[in-house]
């Protein structure tokens, strides 16, 4: 009974060891080696994109994606207020400024109507550019974040982007395998980014990738991740680049993980189904939804805890479960309230503070056993009865 049930840990059950052994036996362990290309190819095929560029983190992928899409210092990028802070940080790395937008109360994803309203009422078109009247900076891009495995409602966002010539950079770091109206998350906008951090659906230990159909962007992304080296032999560089590459070892691990993506997603959805059955009737708990147009991978299984009806708030439930060796975690504090972003514009935020207050993510590893999951369900039910 005392083994802690973790929130979300990797599942390593495929060809990882065999592929790593191949790296070691062939001496290709660093940035050069055949697995990098194989991993990129397999990723591109998975989402149906023309190109994938592997990076050493999802954060790096987002930074490079913004840069190749033409986001420049002084530009603005609309981003969801409810996400991991890396989304906004990468906008600042590119020298641009985030404008935080609200989420919908049901999906918890970027609210397209508020994005429409922001552009219609807060911006003006001038010289072919869209200018935010507050601060008079050009709005260049939208970064919808598909949080927790559920896609954002993309069509209204894409339509707006076409109308105003904005780039759409999807932060799909949490949602590989998710679908929007049958289309793959990460291949809906101009560029999509994935993360292969250890808590994501598949992992490379640490890593990421960007996906796009634009060959010139893909080539420049590869170039920027490789210190913008313009000659194979001579140390000649044509701009300021980064060392954002994934190693052959990590790509080998990632390829083996990617082979298990389908199985991992099935496991995630099975976990979600069992939680729905076990928790459906608990008063004061709101379970995550799947919009009619969505395929939710349930990367993290997050519930909302209504203090009055459940009998304790989300943080008290977190402590109650921790005492029973069950690890849970709140959602992210709204970005517009975080120290680095307090002075940035936040447009009509109404929903994210409540989700932050009430949200709690439950154990949902791919390898979570039915026995352990039952323990979680019973512990939550016992908390509700107190
Ligand atoms: C994980 C994550 C990232 C960053 O990915 P890393 O690989 O950890 O750099 C960015 N945005 C969101 C929403 C994430 O969950």
mmCIF file of C-alpha atoms and ligand atoms in Angstrom:
data_model
loop_
_atom_site.group_PDB
_atom_site.id
_atom_site.type_symbol
_atom_site.label_atom_id
_atom_site.label_comp_id
_atom_site.label_asym_id
_atom_site.label_seq_id
_atom_site.Cartn_x
_atom_site.Cartn_y
_atom_site.Cartn_z
ATOM 1 C CA UNK A 1 0.000 0.000 0.000
ATOM 2 C CA UNK A 2 2.924 2.407 0.542
ATOM 3 C CA UNK A 3 4.330 2.492 -3.026
ATOM 4 C CA UNK A 4 3.669 5.979 -4.336
ATOM 5 C CA UNK A 5 1.533 6.131 -7.445
ATOM 6 C CA UNK A 6 3.262 8.758 -9.619
ATOM 7 C CA UNK A 7 1.479 11.372 -11.691
ATOM 8 C CA UNK A 8 2.867 10.466 -15.096
ATOM 9 C CA UNK A 9 6.028 8.472 -15.805
ATOM 10 C CA UNK A 10 7.479 7.073 -19.043
ATOM 11 C CA UNK A 11 6.591 3.673 -20.437
ATOM 12 C CA UNK A 12 9.674 1.914 -21.837
ATOM 13 C CA UNK A 13 8.574 -1.353 -23.392
ATOM 14 C CA UNK A 14 9.749 -1.326 -27.005
ATOM 15 C CA UNK A 15 12.992 -1.326 -28.993
ATOM 16 C CA UNK A 16 14.693 1.344 -26.850
ATOM 17 C CA UNK A 17 17.526 -0.867 -25.638
ATOM 18 C CA UNK A 18 18.137 -2.466 -29.033
ATOM 19 C CA UNK A 19 18.365 0.921 -30.766
ATOM 20 C CA UNK A 20 20.581 2.393 -28.041
ATOM 21 C CA UNK A 21 22.852 -0.642 -28.331
ATOM 22 C CA UNK A 22 23.098 0.027 -32.073
ATOM 23 C CA UNK A 23 24.235 3.611 -31.345
ATOM 24 C CA UNK A 24 26.853 2.425 -28.906
ATOM 25 C CA UNK A 25 28.133 -0.401 -31.079
ATOM 26 C CA UNK A 26 28.446 1.891 -34.107
ATOM 27 C CA UNK A 27 29.911 4.753 -32.048
ATOM 28 C CA UNK A 28 27.235 7.222 -33.271
ATOM 29 C CA UNK A 29 26.178 8.705 -29.945
ATOM 30 C CA UNK A 30 26.169 12.454 -30.504
ATOM 31 C CA UNK A 31 24.433 14.899 -32.851
ATOM 32 C CA UNK A 32 25.289 13.039 -36.039
ATOM 33 C CA UNK A 33 23.964 9.587 -36.824
ATOM 34 C CA UNK A 34 21.241 7.760 -38.713
ATOM 35 C CA UNK A 35 18.591 7.749 -35.983
ATOM 36 C CA UNK A 36 18.076 11.528 -36.108
ATOM 37 C CA UNK A 37 16.891 11.363 -39.712
ATOM 38 C CA UNK A 38 14.888 8.193 -39.113
ATOM 39 C CA UNK A 39 13.154 9.766 -36.115
ATOM 40 C CA UNK A 40 12.345 12.930 -38.092
ATOM 41 C CA UNK A 41 10.996 10.896 -40.983
ATOM 42 C CA UNK A 42 8.810 8.788 -38.707
ATOM 43 C CA UNK A 43 7.472 11.888 -36.933
ATOM 44 C CA UNK A 44 6.592 13.577 -40.217
ATOM 45 C CA UNK A 45 4.743 10.424 -41.310
ATOM 46 C CA UNK A 46 2.895 10.207 -38.001
ATOM 47 C CA UNK A 47 1.246 13.607 -38.428
ATOM 48 C CA UNK A 48 1.276 13.697 -42.226
ATOM 49 C CA UNK A 49 3.627 16.700 -42.442
ATOM 50 C CA UNK A 50 6.270 17.059 -45.138
ATOM 51 C CA UNK A 51 9.103 17.912 -42.757
ATOM 52 C CA UNK A 52 10.092 17.360 -39.153
ATOM 53 C CA UNK A 53 13.116 18.912 -37.468
ATOM 54 C CA UNK A 54 14.186 17.338 -34.187
ATOM 55 C CA UNK A 55 15.371 19.596 -31.368
ATOM 56 C CA UNK A 56 16.726 19.099 -27.874
ATOM 57 C CA UNK A 57 13.481 20.320 -26.257
ATOM 58 C CA UNK A 58 9.955 21.391 -27.044
ATOM 59 C CA UNK A 59 10.947 24.859 -25.870
ATOM 60 C CA UNK A 60 13.716 25.020 -28.484
ATOM 61 C CA UNK A 61 11.279 23.822 -31.168
ATOM 62 C CA UNK A 62 8.853 26.643 -30.301
ATOM 63 C CA UNK A 63 11.622 29.256 -30.300
ATOM 64 C CA UNK A 64 12.880 28.195 -33.715
ATOM 65 C CA UNK A 65 9.336 27.837 -35.077
ATOM 66 C CA UNK A 66 8.508 31.444 -34.171
ATOM 67 C CA UNK A 67 11.766 32.645 -35.701
ATOM 68 C CA UNK A 68 11.434 30.859 -39.041
ATOM 69 C CA UNK A 69 7.785 31.917 -39.267
ATOM 70 C CA UNK A 70 8.993 35.508 -39.242
ATOM 71 C CA UNK A 71 8.143 36.645 -35.711
ATOM 72 C CA UNK A 72 10.516 39.492 -34.983
ATOM 73 C CA UNK A 73 11.554 41.620 -32.032
ATOM 74 C CA UNK A 74 8.750 44.022 -31.150
ATOM 75 C CA UNK A 75 5.999 41.877 -32.679
ATOM 76 C CA UNK A 76 3.132 40.458 -30.657
ATOM 77 C CA UNK A 77 1.887 36.878 -30.454
ATOM 78 C CA UNK A 78 -1.495 35.860 -29.043
ATOM 79 C CA UNK A 79 -1.133 32.909 -26.681
ATOM 80 C CA UNK A 80 -3.412 31.079 -24.310
ATOM 81 C CA UNK A 81 -3.220 32.205 -20.667
ATOM 82 C CA UNK A 82 -3.480 28.620 -19.393
ATOM 83 C CA UNK A 83 -0.321 26.763 -20.359
ATOM 84 C CA UNK A 84 3.131 25.836 -19.165
ATOM 85 C CA UNK A 85 5.281 28.968 -19.042
ATOM 86 C CA UNK A 86 7.576 27.766 -21.856
ATOM 87 C CA UNK A 87 4.946 28.811 -24.417
ATOM 88 C CA UNK A 88 5.274 32.480 -23.439
ATOM 89 C CA UNK A 89 9.005 32.315 -22.752
ATOM 90 C CA UNK A 90 9.719 31.297 -26.333
ATOM 91 C CA UNK A 91 7.827 34.355 -27.577
ATOM 92 C CA UNK A 92 10.177 36.509 -25.492
ATOM 93 C CA UNK A 93 13.243 34.553 -26.745
ATOM 94 C CA UNK A 94 12.202 35.677 -30.239
ATOM 95 C CA UNK A 95 12.082 39.251 -28.898
ATOM 96 C CA UNK A 96 8.303 39.421 -29.317
ATOM 97 C CA UNK A 97 5.610 40.057 -26.694
ATOM 98 C CA UNK A 98 2.834 37.710 -25.626
ATOM 99 C CA UNK A 99 -0.753 38.897 -25.403
ATOM 100 C CA UNK A 100 -2.645 36.515 -23.151
ATOM 101 C CA UNK A 101 -6.070 35.302 -24.200
ATOM 102 C CA UNK A 102 -8.684 33.388 -22.272
ATOM 103 C CA UNK A 103 -9.812 29.771 -22.630
ATOM 104 C CA UNK A 104 -13.301 28.326 -22.974
ATOM 105 C CA UNK A 105 -14.875 27.015 -19.756
ATOM 106 C CA UNK A 106 -15.648 23.600 -21.275
ATOM 107 C CA UNK A 107 -12.529 22.631 -23.271
ATOM 108 C CA UNK A 108 -10.047 24.785 -21.282
ATOM 109 C CA UNK A 109 -8.377 25.573 -24.644
ATOM 110 C CA UNK A 110 -7.847 28.982 -26.318
ATOM 111 C CA UNK A 111 -11.234 30.688 -26.776
ATOM 112 C CA UNK A 112 -11.456 31.474 -30.511
ATOM 113 C CA UNK A 113 -14.315 33.939 -30.034
ATOM 114 C CA UNK A 114 -12.200 36.071 -27.700
ATOM 115 C CA UNK A 115 -9.347 35.971 -30.219
ATOM 116 C CA UNK A 116 -11.789 37.179 -32.895
ATOM 117 C CA UNK A 117 -13.066 39.914 -30.566
ATOM 118 C CA UNK A 118 -9.533 41.001 -29.710
ATOM 119 C CA UNK A 119 -8.576 41.403 -33.339
ATOM 120 C CA UNK A 120 -11.870 43.073 -34.308
ATOM 121 C CA UNK A 121 -12.056 45.503 -31.390
ATOM 122 C CA UNK A 122 -8.502 46.034 -30.151
ATOM 123 C CA UNK A 123 -6.534 46.081 -33.399
ATOM 124 C CA UNK A 124 -6.461 48.202 -36.552
ATOM 125 C CA UNK A 125 -5.189 47.381 -40.024
ATOM 126 C CA UNK A 126 -2.508 49.757 -41.191
ATOM 127 C CA UNK A 127 -0.190 49.438 -44.186
ATOM 128 C CA UNK A 128 -1.110 45.778 -44.618
ATOM 129 C CA UNK A 129 -0.294 45.025 -40.990
ATOM 130 C CA UNK A 130 -2.434 44.325 -37.997
ATOM 131 C CA UNK A 131 -1.606 46.744 -35.170
ATOM 132 C CA UNK A 132 -2.653 46.341 -31.544
ATOM 133 C CA UNK A 133 -3.997 49.741 -30.483
ATOM 134 C CA UNK A 134 -2.594 49.185 -27.004
ATOM 135 C CA UNK A 135 1.127 49.775 -27.449
ATOM 136 C CA UNK A 136 0.847 50.007 -31.266
ATOM 137 C CA UNK A 137 2.871 46.881 -31.900
ATOM 138 C CA UNK A 138 2.210 44.604 -34.895
ATOM 139 C CA UNK A 139 0.390 41.346 -34.170
ATOM 140 C CA UNK A 140 2.259 38.683 -36.131
ATOM 141 C CA UNK A 141 1.145 35.279 -34.953
ATOM 142 C CA UNK A 142 -1.227 33.181 -32.871
ATOM 143 C CA UNK A 143 0.022 30.359 -30.677
ATOM 144 C CA UNK A 144 -2.847 28.046 -29.710
ATOM 145 C CA UNK A 145 -1.741 25.505 -27.115
ATOM 146 C CA UNK A 146 -3.411 22.090 -27.209
ATOM 147 C CA UNK A 147 -3.262 21.484 -23.478
ATOM 148 C CA UNK A 148 -3.608 18.159 -21.676
ATOM 149 C CA UNK A 149 -4.092 16.149 -24.885
ATOM 150 C CA UNK A 150 -7.171 18.003 -26.148
ATOM 151 C CA UNK A 151 -6.966 20.153 -29.295
ATOM 152 C CA UNK A 152 -7.976 23.805 -29.430
ATOM 153 C CA UNK A 153 -10.898 24.773 -31.696
ATOM 154 C CA UNK A 154 -8.700 25.611 -34.674
ATOM 155 C CA UNK A 155 -10.934 26.461 -37.644
ATOM 156 C CA UNK A 156 -12.011 29.930 -36.421
ATOM 157 C CA UNK A 157 -8.374 30.659 -35.516
ATOM 158 C CA UNK A 158 -7.099 29.515 -38.915
ATOM 159 C CA UNK A 159 -9.757 31.535 -40.707
ATOM 160 C CA UNK A 160 -8.770 34.646 -38.774
ATOM 161 C CA UNK A 161 -5.104 34.006 -39.527
ATOM 162 C CA UNK A 162 -5.831 33.786 -43.255
ATOM 163 C CA UNK A 163 -7.913 36.949 -43.157
ATOM 164 C CA UNK A 164 -5.236 38.992 -41.361
ATOM 165 C CA UNK A 165 -2.108 37.240 -42.684
ATOM 166 C CA UNK A 166 -1.031 35.931 -39.288
ATOM 167 C CA UNK A 167 1.154 32.866 -38.712
ATOM 168 C CA UNK A 168 -0.221 30.035 -36.585
ATOM 169 C CA UNK A 169 2.344 28.229 -34.443
ATOM 170 C CA UNK A 170 0.729 25.318 -32.613
ATOM 171 C CA UNK A 171 2.133 24.451 -29.233
ATOM 172 C CA UNK A 172 1.224 20.772 -29.546
ATOM 173 C CA UNK A 173 3.860 19.767 -27.016
ATOM 174 C CA UNK A 174 1.299 17.989 -24.820
ATOM 175 C CA UNK A 175 -0.826 16.562 -27.577
ATOM 176 C CA UNK A 176 0.954 14.327 -30.045
ATOM 177 C CA UNK A 177 -1.700 12.030 -31.484
ATOM 178 C CA UNK A 178 -4.627 14.330 -30.688
ATOM 179 C CA UNK A 179 -7.005 15.148 -33.529
ATOM 180 C CA UNK A 180 -9.172 18.088 -34.521
ATOM 181 C CA UNK A 181 -12.002 17.128 -36.902
ATOM 182 C CA UNK A 182 -9.918 14.122 -37.896
ATOM 183 C CA UNK A 183 -6.790 16.194 -38.581
ATOM 184 C CA UNK A 184 -3.636 15.728 -36.527
ATOM 185 C CA UNK A 185 -2.671 18.275 -33.866
ATOM 186 C CA UNK A 186 0.680 19.721 -34.859
ATOM 187 C CA UNK A 187 -0.305 19.768 -38.530
ATOM 188 C CA UNK A 188 -3.164 22.260 -38.396
ATOM 189 C CA UNK A 189 -1.368 25.604 -38.503
ATOM 190 C CA UNK A 190 1.831 26.771 -40.205
ATOM 191 C CA UNK A 191 4.178 24.975 -37.804
ATOM 192 C CA UNK A 192 3.471 22.542 -34.975
ATOM 193 C CA UNK A 193 5.771 21.732 -32.078
ATOM 194 C CA UNK A 194 6.066 18.598 -29.956
ATOM 195 C CA UNK A 195 7.921 17.874 -26.721
ATOM 196 C CA UNK A 196 9.502 14.581 -25.752
ATOM 197 C CA UNK A 197 10.161 15.497 -22.138
ATOM 198 C CA UNK A 198 9.915 12.599 -19.689
ATOM 199 C CA UNK A 199 6.318 13.290 -18.626
ATOM 200 C CA UNK A 200 4.886 13.499 -22.163
ATOM 201 C CA UNK A 201 3.099 10.678 -24.046
ATOM 202 C CA UNK A 202 6.390 9.593 -25.616
ATOM 203 C CA UNK A 203 9.848 10.699 -24.529
ATOM 204 C CA UNK A 204 13.429 10.974 -25.720
ATOM 205 C CA UNK A 205 14.571 11.712 -22.166
ATOM 206 C CA UNK A 206 14.396 15.327 -23.243
ATOM 207 C CA UNK A 207 13.703 16.608 -26.709
ATOM 208 C CA UNK A 208 11.261 18.091 -29.158
ATOM 209 C CA UNK A 209 10.499 18.632 -32.813
ATOM 210 C CA UNK A 210 8.836 21.083 -35.131
ATOM 211 C CA UNK A 211 6.697 20.011 -38.075
ATOM 212 C CA UNK A 212 5.823 21.961 -41.181
ATOM 213 C CA UNK A 213 4.970 21.561 -44.855
ATOM 214 C CA UNK A 214 7.182 24.522 -45.784
ATOM 215 C CA UNK A 215 10.535 23.315 -47.111
ATOM 216 C CA UNK A 216 12.292 26.661 -46.759
ATOM 217 C CA UNK A 217 11.196 26.983 -43.126
ATOM 218 C CA UNK A 218 12.263 23.413 -42.372
ATOM 219 C CA UNK A 219 15.710 24.012 -43.885
ATOM 220 C CA UNK A 220 16.157 27.267 -41.970
ATOM 221 C CA UNK A 221 15.001 25.546 -38.768
ATOM 222 C CA UNK A 222 17.614 22.819 -39.238
ATOM 223 C CA UNK A 223 20.191 25.517 -39.963
ATOM 224 C CA UNK A 224 19.329 27.526 -36.838
ATOM 225 C CA UNK A 225 19.440 24.456 -34.608
ATOM 226 C CA UNK A 226 22.931 23.676 -35.949
ATOM 227 C CA UNK A 227 24.596 27.031 -35.064
ATOM 228 C CA UNK A 228 23.706 28.380 -38.524
ATOM 229 C CA UNK A 229 26.716 26.647 -39.988
ATOM 230 C CA UNK A 230 26.904 27.397 -43.703
ATOM 231 C CA UNK A 231 29.861 25.217 -44.650
ATOM 232 C CA UNK A 232 30.386 21.547 -43.827
ATOM 233 C CA UNK A 233 34.147 21.948 -43.333
ATOM 234 C CA UNK A 234 34.974 25.581 -42.710
ATOM 235 C CA UNK A 235 33.657 27.337 -39.627
ATOM 236 C CA UNK A 236 31.588 29.848 -41.536
ATOM 237 C CA UNK A 237 28.214 30.944 -40.138
ATOM 238 C CA UNK A 238 25.722 33.280 -41.760
ATOM 239 C CA UNK A 239 23.586 34.252 -38.753
ATOM 240 C CA UNK A 240 23.279 33.684 -35.016
ATOM 241 C CA UNK A 241 22.240 30.077 -34.536
ATOM 242 C CA UNK A 242 21.740 27.766 -31.589
ATOM 243 C CA UNK A 243 22.867 24.347 -30.496
ATOM 244 C CA UNK A 244 19.361 22.928 -30.338
ATOM 245 C CA UNK A 245 20.036 19.508 -31.850
ATOM 246 C CA UNK A 246 18.821 16.159 -30.610
ATOM 247 C CA UNK A 247 21.491 13.471 -30.235
ATOM 248 C CA UNK A 248 21.507 10.176 -32.099
ATOM 249 C CA UNK A 249 21.099 8.405 -28.719
ATOM 250 C CA UNK A 250 17.967 10.417 -27.948
ATOM 251 C CA UNK A 251 16.588 9.970 -31.453
ATOM 252 C CA UNK A 252 17.142 6.212 -31.213
ATOM 253 C CA UNK A 253 15.216 6.141 -27.948
ATOM 254 C CA UNK A 254 12.560 8.382 -29.491
ATOM 255 C CA UNK A 255 12.103 6.168 -32.538
ATOM 256 C CA UNK A 256 11.442 3.187 -30.288
ATOM 257 C CA UNK A 257 8.981 5.299 -28.289
ATOM 258 C CA UNK A 258 7.231 6.519 -31.414
ATOM 259 C CA UNK A 259 6.679 2.898 -32.464
ATOM 260 C CA UNK A 260 4.617 2.583 -29.262
ATOM 261 C CA UNK A 261 2.623 5.794 -29.717
ATOM 262 C CA UNK A 262 -0.559 3.994 -30.760
ATOM 263 C CA UNK A 263 -0.409 1.636 -27.790
ATOM 264 C CA UNK A 264 0.380 4.494 -25.409
ATOM 265 C CA UNK A 265 -2.598 6.490 -26.640
ATOM 266 C CA UNK A 266 -4.872 3.470 -26.205
ATOM 267 C CA UNK A 267 -3.610 3.100 -22.640
ATOM 268 C CA UNK A 268 -4.188 6.805 -21.914
ATOM 269 C CA UNK A 269 -7.730 6.624 -23.212
ATOM 270 C CA UNK A 270 -8.414 3.458 -21.231
ATOM 271 C CA UNK A 271 -7.231 5.245 -18.074
ATOM 272 C CA UNK A 272 -9.586 8.137 -18.910
ATOM 273 C CA UNK A 273 -12.522 5.771 -19.444
ATOM 274 C CA UNK A 274 -11.948 4.074 -16.084
ATOM 275 C CA UNK A 275 -11.743 7.422 -14.281
ATOM 276 C CA UNK A 276 -14.945 8.546 -15.977
ATOM 277 C CA UNK A 277 -16.709 5.390 -14.783
ATOM 278 C CA UNK A 278 -15.284 5.577 -11.278
ATOM 279 C CA UNK A 279 -15.751 9.293 -10.656
ATOM 280 C CA UNK A 280 -18.754 10.288 -12.757
ATOM 281 C CA UNK A 281 -21.201 10.441 -9.847
ATOM 282 C CA UNK A 282 -18.930 12.180 -7.320
ATOM 283 C CA UNK A 283 -20.565 15.513 -6.401
ATOM 284 C CA UNK A 284 -18.401 18.563 -7.008
ATOM 285 C CA UNK A 285 -16.022 16.920 -9.476
ATOM 286 C CA UNK A 286 -15.946 18.073 -13.113
ATOM 287 C CA UNK A 287 -14.289 15.530 -15.387
ATOM 288 C CA UNK A 288 -12.365 16.471 -18.537
ATOM 289 C CA UNK A 289 -14.380 16.589 -21.732
ATOM 290 C CA UNK A 290 -13.885 15.571 -25.303
ATOM 291 C CA UNK A 291 -15.486 18.046 -27.708
ATOM 292 C CA UNK A 292 -17.536 16.430 -30.513
ATOM 293 C CA UNK A 293 -14.842 17.536 -32.985
ATOM 294 C CA UNK A 294 -11.941 16.285 -30.873
ATOM 295 C CA UNK A 295 -9.915 13.164 -30.284
ATOM 296 C CA UNK A 296 -8.529 13.676 -26.782
ATOM 297 C CA UNK A 297 -5.375 11.740 -25.886
ATOM 298 C CA UNK A 298 -5.902 12.557 -22.175
ATOM 299 C CA UNK A 299 -2.171 13.215 -21.788
ATOM 300 C CA UNK A 300 -2.946 14.399 -18.260
ATOM 301 C CA UNK A 301 -6.249 13.467 -16.668
ATOM 302 C CA UNK A 302 -7.330 16.662 -14.928
ATOM 303 C CA UNK A 303 -10.457 17.171 -12.840
ATOM 304 C CA UNK A 304 -11.959 20.339 -11.365
ATOM 305 C CA UNK A 305 -12.767 20.246 -7.674
ATOM 306 C CA UNK A 306 -15.628 22.452 -6.486
ATOM 307 C CA UNK A 307 -14.849 23.159 -2.846
ATOM 308 C CA UNK A 308 -18.428 23.642 -1.693
ATOM 309 C CA UNK A 309 -19.933 20.597 -3.337
ATOM 310 C CA UNK A 310 -16.972 18.236 -2.984
ATOM 311 C CA UNK A 311 -16.250 19.251 0.592
ATOM 312 C CA UNK A 312 -12.602 20.254 0.193
ATOM 313 C CA UNK A 313 -10.685 22.312 -2.350
ATOM 314 C CA UNK A 314 -8.219 21.004 -4.942
ATOM 315 C CA UNK A 315 -5.145 21.653 -2.780
ATOM 316 C CA UNK A 316 -6.692 19.946 0.254
ATOM 317 C CA UNK A 317 -7.520 16.963 -1.968
ATOM 318 C CA UNK A 318 -3.933 17.013 -3.252
ATOM 319 C CA UNK A 319 -2.647 16.798 0.348
ATOM 320 C CA UNK A 320 -5.229 14.137 1.259
ATOM 321 C CA UNK A 321 -4.079 11.993 -1.667
ATOM 322 C CA UNK A 322 -0.376 12.648 -0.935
ATOM 323 C CA UNK A 323 -0.908 11.227 2.563
ATOM 324 C CA UNK A 324 -2.170 8.111 0.804
ATOM 325 C CA UNK A 325 0.913 8.023 -1.452
ATOM 326 C CA UNK A 326 -0.874 9.256 -4.539
ATOM 327 C CA UNK A 327 0.838 12.017 -6.496
ATOM 328 C CA UNK A 328 -1.328 14.718 -8.078
ATOM 329 C CA UNK A 329 -0.610 18.225 -9.340
ATOM 330 C CA UNK A 330 -2.458 21.497 -9.912
ATOM 331 C CA UNK A 331 -2.717 23.215 -13.283
ATOM 332 C CA UNK A 332 -0.428 26.126 -14.164
ATOM 333 C CA UNK A 333 -0.894 29.514 -12.579
ATOM 334 C CA UNK A 334 -2.336 31.844 -15.252
ATOM 335 C CA UNK A 335 0.586 33.274 -17.194
ATOM 336 C CA UNK A 336 -0.616 36.882 -16.957
ATOM 337 C CA UNK A 337 -0.102 36.625 -13.184
ATOM 338 C CA UNK A 338 3.433 35.200 -13.333
ATOM 339 C CA UNK A 339 6.267 37.560 -12.380
ATOM 340 C CA UNK A 340 7.874 37.926 -15.842
ATOM 341 C CA UNK A 341 4.512 38.637 -17.508
ATOM 342 C CA UNK A 342 2.625 40.868 -15.074
ATOM 343 C CA UNK A 343 3.075 43.890 -17.321
ATOM 344 C CA UNK A 344 1.965 42.143 -20.505
ATOM 345 C CA UNK A 345 -1.507 42.578 -21.922
ATOM 346 C CA UNK A 346 -4.152 40.081 -20.862
ATOM 347 C CA UNK A 347 -7.378 40.319 -22.832
ATOM 348 C CA UNK A 348 -10.684 39.680 -20.992
ATOM 349 C CA UNK A 349 -9.366 36.819 -18.873
ATOM 350 C CA UNK A 350 -12.247 35.278 -16.951
ATOM 351 C CA UNK A 351 -11.837 31.509 -16.920
ATOM 352 C CA UNK A 352 -8.181 30.670 -16.272
ATOM 353 C CA UNK A 353 -7.992 31.762 -12.585
ATOM 354 C CA UNK A 354 -10.838 29.400 -11.703
ATOM 355 C CA UNK A 355 -9.243 26.485 -13.577
ATOM 356 C CA UNK A 356 -5.998 27.194 -11.710
ATOM 357 C CA UNK A 357 -7.837 27.187 -8.392
ATOM 358 C CA UNK A 358 -9.901 24.036 -9.027
ATOM 359 C CA UNK A 359 -7.762 21.917 -11.363
ATOM 360 C CA UNK A 360 -5.998 18.770 -10.194
ATOM 361 C CA UNK A 361 -4.256 16.244 -12.453
ATOM 362 C CA UNK A 362 -4.536 12.613 -11.372
ATOM 363 C CA UNK A 363 -2.094 9.731 -11.910
ATOM 364 C CA UNK A 364 -2.349 8.704 -15.554
ATOM 365 C CA UNK A 365 0.865 6.985 -16.633
ATOM 366 C CA UNK A 366 0.636 4.699 -19.642
ATOM 367 C CA UNK A 367 1.652 1.865 -17.300
ATOM 368 C CA UNK A 368 -0.862 2.683 -14.527
ATOM 369 C CA UNK A 369 -2.375 -0.641 -13.420
ATOM 370 C CA UNK A 370 -6.110 -1.062 -12.917
ATOM 371 C CA UNK A 371 -5.354 -1.984 -9.318
ATOM 372 C CA UNK A 372 -3.493 1.278 -8.663
ATOM 373 C CA UNK A 373 -6.096 3.309 -10.505
ATOM 374 C CA UNK A 374 -8.809 1.755 -8.349
ATOM 375 C CA UNK A 375 -6.817 2.897 -5.310
ATOM 376 C CA UNK A 376 -6.871 6.467 -6.650
ATOM 377 C CA UNK A 377 -10.598 6.320 -7.379
ATOM 378 C CA UNK A 378 -11.421 4.926 -3.936
ATOM 379 C CA UNK A 379 -9.240 7.513 -2.208
ATOM 380 C CA UNK A 380 -11.026 10.347 -4.031
ATOM 381 C CA UNK A 381 -14.434 8.846 -3.240
ATOM 382 C CA UNK A 382 -13.493 8.523 0.425
ATOM 383 C CA UNK A 383 -12.369 12.181 0.469
ATOM 384 C CA UNK A 384 -15.728 13.217 -0.993
ATOM 385 C CA UNK A 385 -17.620 11.420 1.758
ATOM 386 C CA UNK A 386 -15.884 13.142 4.620
HETATM 387 C C1 LIG B 1 6.246 20.440 -22.047
HETATM 388 C C2 LIG B 1 5.762 21.742 -22.595
HETATM 389 C C3 LIG B 1 6.593 22.645 -23.281
HETATM 390 C C4 LIG B 1 8.079 22.538 -23.354
HETATM 391 O O1 LIG B 1 8.616 21.347 -23.714
HETATM 392 P P1 LIG B 1 10.057 20.950 -23.155
HETATM 393 O O2 LIG B 1 10.407 19.772 -23.977
HETATM 394 O O3 LIG B 1 9.907 20.656 -21.708
HETATM 395 O O4 LIG B 1 10.967 22.108 -23.401
HETATM 396 C C5 LIG B 1 6.035 23.770 -23.869
HETATM 397 N N1 LIG B 1 4.715 24.024 -23.761
HETATM 398 C C6 LIG B 1 3.894 23.208 -23.086
HETATM 399 C C7 LIG B 1 2.444 23.532 -23.040
HETATM 400 C C8 LIG B 1 4.386 22.054 -22.465
HETATM 401 O O5 LIG B 1 3.559 21.270 -21.762
#
